[in-house]
mmCIF file of C-alpha atoms in Angstrom:
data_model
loop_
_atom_site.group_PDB
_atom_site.id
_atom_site.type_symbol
_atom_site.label_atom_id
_atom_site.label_comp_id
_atom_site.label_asym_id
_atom_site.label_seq_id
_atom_site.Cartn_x
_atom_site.Cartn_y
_atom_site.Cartn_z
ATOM 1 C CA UNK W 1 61.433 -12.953 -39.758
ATOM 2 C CA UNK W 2 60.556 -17.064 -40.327
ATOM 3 C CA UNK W 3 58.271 -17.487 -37.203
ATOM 4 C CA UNK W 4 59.518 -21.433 -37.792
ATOM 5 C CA UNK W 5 62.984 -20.353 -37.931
ATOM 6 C CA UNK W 6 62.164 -18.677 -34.096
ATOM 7 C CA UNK W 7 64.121 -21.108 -31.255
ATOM 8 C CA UNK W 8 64.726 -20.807 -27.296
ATOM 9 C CA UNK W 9 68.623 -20.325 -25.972
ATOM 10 C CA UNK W 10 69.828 -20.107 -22.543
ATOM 11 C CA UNK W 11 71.443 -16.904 -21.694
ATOM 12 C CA UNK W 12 72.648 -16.251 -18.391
ATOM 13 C CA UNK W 13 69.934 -17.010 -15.949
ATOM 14 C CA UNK W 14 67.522 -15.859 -18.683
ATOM 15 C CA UNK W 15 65.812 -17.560 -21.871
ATOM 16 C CA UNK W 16 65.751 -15.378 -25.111
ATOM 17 C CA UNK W 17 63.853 -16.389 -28.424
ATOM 18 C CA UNK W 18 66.094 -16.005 -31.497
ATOM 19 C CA UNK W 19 66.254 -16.393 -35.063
ATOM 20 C CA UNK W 20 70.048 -17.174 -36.460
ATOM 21 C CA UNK W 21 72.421 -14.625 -34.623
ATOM 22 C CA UNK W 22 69.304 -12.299 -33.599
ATOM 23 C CA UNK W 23 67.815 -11.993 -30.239
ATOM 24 C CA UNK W 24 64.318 -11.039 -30.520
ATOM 25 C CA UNK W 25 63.047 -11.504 -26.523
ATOM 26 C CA UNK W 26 63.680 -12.085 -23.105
ATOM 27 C CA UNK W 27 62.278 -13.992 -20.447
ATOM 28 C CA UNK W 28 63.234 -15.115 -16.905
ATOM 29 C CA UNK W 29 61.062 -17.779 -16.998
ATOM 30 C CA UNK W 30 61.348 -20.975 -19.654
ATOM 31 C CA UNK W 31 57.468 -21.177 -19.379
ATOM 32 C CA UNK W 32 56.964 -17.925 -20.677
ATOM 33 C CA UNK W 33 59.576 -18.079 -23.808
ATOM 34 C CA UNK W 34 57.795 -21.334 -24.976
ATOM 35 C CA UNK W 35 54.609 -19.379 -24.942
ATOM 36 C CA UNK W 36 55.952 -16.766 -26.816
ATOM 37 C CA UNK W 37 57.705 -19.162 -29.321
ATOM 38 C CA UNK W 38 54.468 -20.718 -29.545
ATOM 39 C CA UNK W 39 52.262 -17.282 -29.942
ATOM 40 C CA UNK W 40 54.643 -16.427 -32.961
ATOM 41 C CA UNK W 41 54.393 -19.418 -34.894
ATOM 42 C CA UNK W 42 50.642 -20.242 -33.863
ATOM 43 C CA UNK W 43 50.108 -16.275 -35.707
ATOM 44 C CA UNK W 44 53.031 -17.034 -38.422
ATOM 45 C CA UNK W 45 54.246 -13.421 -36.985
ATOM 46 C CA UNK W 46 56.926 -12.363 -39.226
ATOM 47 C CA UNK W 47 57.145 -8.316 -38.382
ATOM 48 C CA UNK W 48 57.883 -6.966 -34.849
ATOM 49 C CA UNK W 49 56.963 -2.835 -34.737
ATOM 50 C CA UNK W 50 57.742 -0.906 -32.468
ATOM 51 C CA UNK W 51 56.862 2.750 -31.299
ATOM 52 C CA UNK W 52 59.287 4.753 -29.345
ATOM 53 C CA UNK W 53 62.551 2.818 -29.098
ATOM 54 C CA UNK W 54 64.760 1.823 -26.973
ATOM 55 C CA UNK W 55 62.529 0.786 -24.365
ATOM 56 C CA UNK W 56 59.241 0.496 -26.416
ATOM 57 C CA UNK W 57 55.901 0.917 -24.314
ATOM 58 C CA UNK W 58 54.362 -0.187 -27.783
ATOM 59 C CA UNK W 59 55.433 -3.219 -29.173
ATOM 60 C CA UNK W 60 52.925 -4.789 -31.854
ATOM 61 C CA UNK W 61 53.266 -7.861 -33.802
ATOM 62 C CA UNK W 62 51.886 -7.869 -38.246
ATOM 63 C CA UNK W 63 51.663 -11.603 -40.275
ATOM 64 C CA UNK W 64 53.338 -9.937 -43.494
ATOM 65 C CA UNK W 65 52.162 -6.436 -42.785
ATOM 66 C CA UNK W 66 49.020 -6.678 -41.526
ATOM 67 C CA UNK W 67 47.536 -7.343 -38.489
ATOM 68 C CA UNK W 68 46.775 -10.786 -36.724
ATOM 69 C CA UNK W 69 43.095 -11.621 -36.116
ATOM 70 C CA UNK W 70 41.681 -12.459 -33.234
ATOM 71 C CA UNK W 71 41.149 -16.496 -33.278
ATOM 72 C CA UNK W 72 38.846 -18.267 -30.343
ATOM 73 C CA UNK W 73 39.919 -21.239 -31.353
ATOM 74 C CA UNK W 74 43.691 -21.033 -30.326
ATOM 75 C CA UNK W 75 45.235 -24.106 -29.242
ATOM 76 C CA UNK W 76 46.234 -22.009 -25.681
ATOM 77 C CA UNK W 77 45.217 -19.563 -23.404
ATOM 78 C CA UNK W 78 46.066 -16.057 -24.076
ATOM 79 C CA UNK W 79 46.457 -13.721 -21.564
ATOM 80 C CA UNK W 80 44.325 -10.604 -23.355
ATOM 81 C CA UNK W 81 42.116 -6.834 -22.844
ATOM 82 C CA UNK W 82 39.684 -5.872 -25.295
ATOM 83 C CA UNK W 83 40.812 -2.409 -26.521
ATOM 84 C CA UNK W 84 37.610 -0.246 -28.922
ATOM 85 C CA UNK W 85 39.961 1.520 -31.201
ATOM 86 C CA UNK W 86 37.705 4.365 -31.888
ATOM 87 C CA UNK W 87 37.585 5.411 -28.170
ATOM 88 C CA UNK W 88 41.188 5.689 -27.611
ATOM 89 C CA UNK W 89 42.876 9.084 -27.151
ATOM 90 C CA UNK W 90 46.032 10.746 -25.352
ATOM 91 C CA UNK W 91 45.729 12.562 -22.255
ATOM 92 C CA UNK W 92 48.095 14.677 -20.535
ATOM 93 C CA UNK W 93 49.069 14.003 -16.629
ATOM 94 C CA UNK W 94 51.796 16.242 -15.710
ATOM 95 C CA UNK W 95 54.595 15.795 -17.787
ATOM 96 C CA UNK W 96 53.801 12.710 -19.129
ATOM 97 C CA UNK W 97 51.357 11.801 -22.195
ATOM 98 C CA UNK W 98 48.728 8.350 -21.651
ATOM 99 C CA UNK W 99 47.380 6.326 -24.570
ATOM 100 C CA UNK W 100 43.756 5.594 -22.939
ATOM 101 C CA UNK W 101 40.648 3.255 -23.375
ATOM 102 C CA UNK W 102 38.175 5.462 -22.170
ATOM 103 C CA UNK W 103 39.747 4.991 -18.196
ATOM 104 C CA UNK W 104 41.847 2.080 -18.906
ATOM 105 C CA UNK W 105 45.123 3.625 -19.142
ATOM 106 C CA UNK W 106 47.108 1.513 -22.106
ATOM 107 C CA UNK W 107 50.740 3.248 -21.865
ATOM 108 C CA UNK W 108 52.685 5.943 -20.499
ATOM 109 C CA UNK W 109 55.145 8.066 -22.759
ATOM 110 C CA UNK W 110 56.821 11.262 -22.148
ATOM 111 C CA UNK W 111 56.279 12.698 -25.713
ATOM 112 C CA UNK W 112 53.597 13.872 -27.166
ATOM 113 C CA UNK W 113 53.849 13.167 -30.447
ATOM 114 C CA UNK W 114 55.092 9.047 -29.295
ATOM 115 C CA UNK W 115 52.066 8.462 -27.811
ATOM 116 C CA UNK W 116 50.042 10.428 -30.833
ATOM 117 C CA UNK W 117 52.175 7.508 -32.728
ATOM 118 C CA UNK W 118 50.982 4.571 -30.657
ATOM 119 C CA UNK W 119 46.954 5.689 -30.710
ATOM 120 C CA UNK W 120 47.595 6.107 -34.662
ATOM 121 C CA UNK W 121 49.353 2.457 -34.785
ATOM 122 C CA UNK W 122 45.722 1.169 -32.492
ATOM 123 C CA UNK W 123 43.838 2.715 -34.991
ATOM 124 C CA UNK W 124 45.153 2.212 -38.243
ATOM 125 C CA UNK W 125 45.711 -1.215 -37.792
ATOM 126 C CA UNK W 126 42.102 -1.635 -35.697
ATOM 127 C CA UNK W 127 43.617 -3.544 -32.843
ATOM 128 C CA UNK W 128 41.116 -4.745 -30.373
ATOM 129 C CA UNK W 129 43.083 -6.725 -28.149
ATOM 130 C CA UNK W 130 46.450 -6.495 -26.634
ATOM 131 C CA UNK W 131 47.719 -9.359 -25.345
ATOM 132 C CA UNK W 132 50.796 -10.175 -22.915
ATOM 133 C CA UNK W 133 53.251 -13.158 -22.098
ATOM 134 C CA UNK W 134 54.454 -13.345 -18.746
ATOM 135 C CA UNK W 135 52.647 -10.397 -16.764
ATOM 136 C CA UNK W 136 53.252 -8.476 -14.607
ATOM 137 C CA UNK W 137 56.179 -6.580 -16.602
ATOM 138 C CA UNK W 138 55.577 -8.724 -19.794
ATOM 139 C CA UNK W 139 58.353 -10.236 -22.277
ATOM 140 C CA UNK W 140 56.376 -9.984 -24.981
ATOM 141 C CA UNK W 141 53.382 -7.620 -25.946
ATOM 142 C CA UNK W 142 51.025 -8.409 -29.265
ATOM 143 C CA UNK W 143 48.219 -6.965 -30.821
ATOM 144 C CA UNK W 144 44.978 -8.677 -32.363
ATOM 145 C CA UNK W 145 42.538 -7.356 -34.818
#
């Protein structure tokens, strides 16, 4: 992906970033695609990851194959939780497996080995934020180091 190649269409009632023919999000609100546009570009974000697809509760964001750092001088406010990658762990409740922070539950998957997947993903890459666009039920999801 060419984060400067990343543009905003109309679709339906919606707003979806895209790159050529490719639809990469989807927002309800113009506000909120512009943000993400912006996000991508301000990071140079040129691989989207997921874990556990379709309907990812992990989506993550790497500048080349590694992770974006986290930058206090961004030219915009970012809507962000600090994460400590050594203290998260899965947990079962009921049927379901969480990805936690200590009690700050991160996500919710029904398999095991999925959310085993997404605490790996937190820790190898040493993620300390996760950051949203457009809350609540976000449009986009990224991860800082």
């Amino acid at each position: 992906m060419m984060p400067e190649n990343i543009e905003i269409e109309e679709f339906g009632d919606n707003w979806r970033l895209v790159e050529g023919n490719s639809a990469i999000l989807l927002f309800e609100e113009f506000e909120n695609a512009k943000k993400a546009q912006e996000i991508i570009q301000y990071y140079e974000f040129s691989n989207h990851c997921f874990v556990d697809r379709p309907n990812a509760p992990m989506e993550y964001w790497l500048v080349d194959g590694a992770p974006a750092e986290v930058d206090e001088d961004v030219p915009f406010s970012e809507d962000c939780l600090e994460v400590n990658p050594e203290n998260v762990e899965i947990e079962q409740s009921g049927s379901d497996w969480h990805v936690v922070d200590g009690n700050s539950l991160i996500f919710t998957y029904e398999d095991r080995a999925e959310a085993a997947k997404a605490r790996d993903t937190i820790q190898f890459y040493g993620f300390t934020q996760i950051c949203f666009v457009g809350r609540p039920d976000p449009g986009m999801q990224y991860w800082l180091r």
